[in-house]
Amino acid sequence: SHDCVVFCQRHMETYMRDTTINWECGVPKESQQQQNVLNNLRIKYLTKILLTDANILRSKVISQTEKFARKSNEEIQALIKKG
């Protein structure tokens, strides 16, 4: 797993030059709740990377996302099964 990258990004995002005694990054201790938070952060960071103006493939990403959004649930399930 690449959780350390997500933890590092979240720590850089939340550190406000406060003492570490009061610092809370918003990620719970190891649990299912932590996995949910990490998954949400992965989605957040990936979205920002893919949709930044610096991404030369940004318009292609948007186009493919719009195309995918028009698919039916059956089509999406078939894609998931196909891998």
Tab-separated table of C-alpha atoms in Angstrom:
chain	number	residue	atom	x	y	z
A	1	SER	CA	0.000	0.000	0.000
A	2	HIS	CA	1.077	3.575	-0.585
A	3	ASP	CA	-0.594	5.019	2.495
A	4	CYS	CA	2.599	6.838	3.523
A	5	VAL	CA	2.240	9.172	0.519
A	6	VAL	CA	-1.322	10.062	1.528
A	7	PHE	CA	-0.286	10.549	5.178
A	8	CYS	CA	2.603	12.787	4.114
A	9	GLN	CA	0.399	14.938	1.880
A	10	ARG	CA	-2.276	15.243	4.570
A	11	HIS	CA	0.312	16.240	7.180
A	12	MET	CA	1.742	18.918	4.881
A	13	GLU	CA	-1.788	20.135	4.184
A	14	THR	CA	-2.808	20.424	7.841
A	15	TYR	CA	0.371	21.569	9.608
A	16	MET	CA	-0.024	25.175	10.735
A	17	ARG	CA	3.212	25.841	12.639
A	18	ASP	CA	1.477	24.898	15.878
A	19	THR	CA	3.063	22.718	18.510
A	20	THR	CA	2.726	19.045	17.705
A	21	ILE	CA	0.894	18.545	20.999
A	22	ASN	CA	-2.287	20.178	19.610
A	23	TRP	CA	-1.834	19.151	15.985
A	24	GLU	CA	-4.558	16.952	14.528
A	25	CYS	CA	-4.329	15.922	10.882
A	26	GLY	CA	-7.835	14.473	10.746
A	27	VAL	CA	-6.849	10.858	10.022
A	28	PRO	CA	-8.087	8.394	12.666
A	29	LYS	CA	-5.939	5.599	14.066
A	30	GLU	CA	-5.860	2.283	12.198
A	31	SER	CA	-9.436	1.192	11.573
A	32	GLN	CA	-12.023	0.921	8.842
A	33	GLN	CA	-12.729	4.608	9.436
A	34	GLN	CA	-9.070	5.367	8.672
A	35	GLN	CA	-9.302	3.426	5.407
A	36	ASN	CA	-12.414	5.402	4.458
A	37	VAL	CA	-10.642	8.702	5.183
A	38	LEU	CA	-7.547	7.614	3.215
A	39	ASN	CA	-9.679	6.548	0.248
A	40	ASN	CA	-11.448	9.922	0.264
A	41	LEU	CA	-8.102	11.723	0.425
A	42	ARG	CA	-6.767	9.628	-2.478
A	43	ILE	CA	-9.776	10.687	-4.548
A	44	LYS	CA	-9.290	14.328	-3.535
A	45	TYR	CA	-5.575	14.399	-4.406
A	46	LEU	CA	-5.968	12.448	-7.642
A	47	THR	CA	-8.763	14.756	-8.794
A	48	LYS	CA	-6.616	17.818	-8.131
A	49	ILE	CA	-3.680	16.298	-10.058
A	50	LEU	CA	-5.778	15.219	-13.042
A	51	LEU	CA	-7.755	18.457	-13.331
A	52	THR	CA	-4.980	20.987	-12.770
A	53	ASP	CA	-4.363	23.405	-15.630
A	54	ALA	CA	-0.756	22.157	-15.695
A	55	ASN	CA	-1.927	18.712	-16.877
A	56	ILE	CA	-1.498	18.722	-20.650
A	57	LEU	CA	-3.993	15.836	-20.886
A	58	ARG	CA	-6.637	17.612	-18.769
A	59	SER	CA	-9.154	18.005	-21.605
A	60	LYS	CA	-8.803	14.314	-22.509
A	61	VAL	CA	-9.391	13.329	-18.859
A	62	ILE	CA	-12.525	15.477	-18.736
A	63	SER	CA	-13.789	14.092	-22.051
A	64	GLN	CA	-13.263	10.480	-20.982
A	65	THR	CA	-14.895	11.156	-17.611
A	66	GLU	CA	-17.959	12.643	-19.297
A	67	LYS	CA	-18.120	9.631	-21.636
A	68	PHE	CA	-17.878	7.229	-18.675
A	69	ALA	CA	-20.610	9.130	-16.782
A	70	ARG	CA	-23.053	8.419	-19.636
A	71	LYS	CA	-22.609	4.644	-19.289
A	72	SER	CA	-25.341	2.530	-17.741
A	73	ASN	CA	-24.787	0.586	-14.518
A	74	GLU	CA	-24.717	-2.622	-16.571
A	75	GLU	CA	-21.956	-1.258	-18.808
A	76	ILE	CA	-19.960	-0.136	-15.775
A	77	GLN	CA	-20.320	-3.562	-14.116
A	78	ALA	CA	-19.160	-5.249	-17.339
A	79	LEU	CA	-16.078	-2.995	-17.409
A	80	ILE	CA	-15.308	-3.825	-13.790
A	81	LYS	CA	-15.609	-7.576	-14.472
A	82	LYS	CA	-13.432	-7.247	-17.556
A	83	GLY	CA	-10.737	-5.556	-15.486
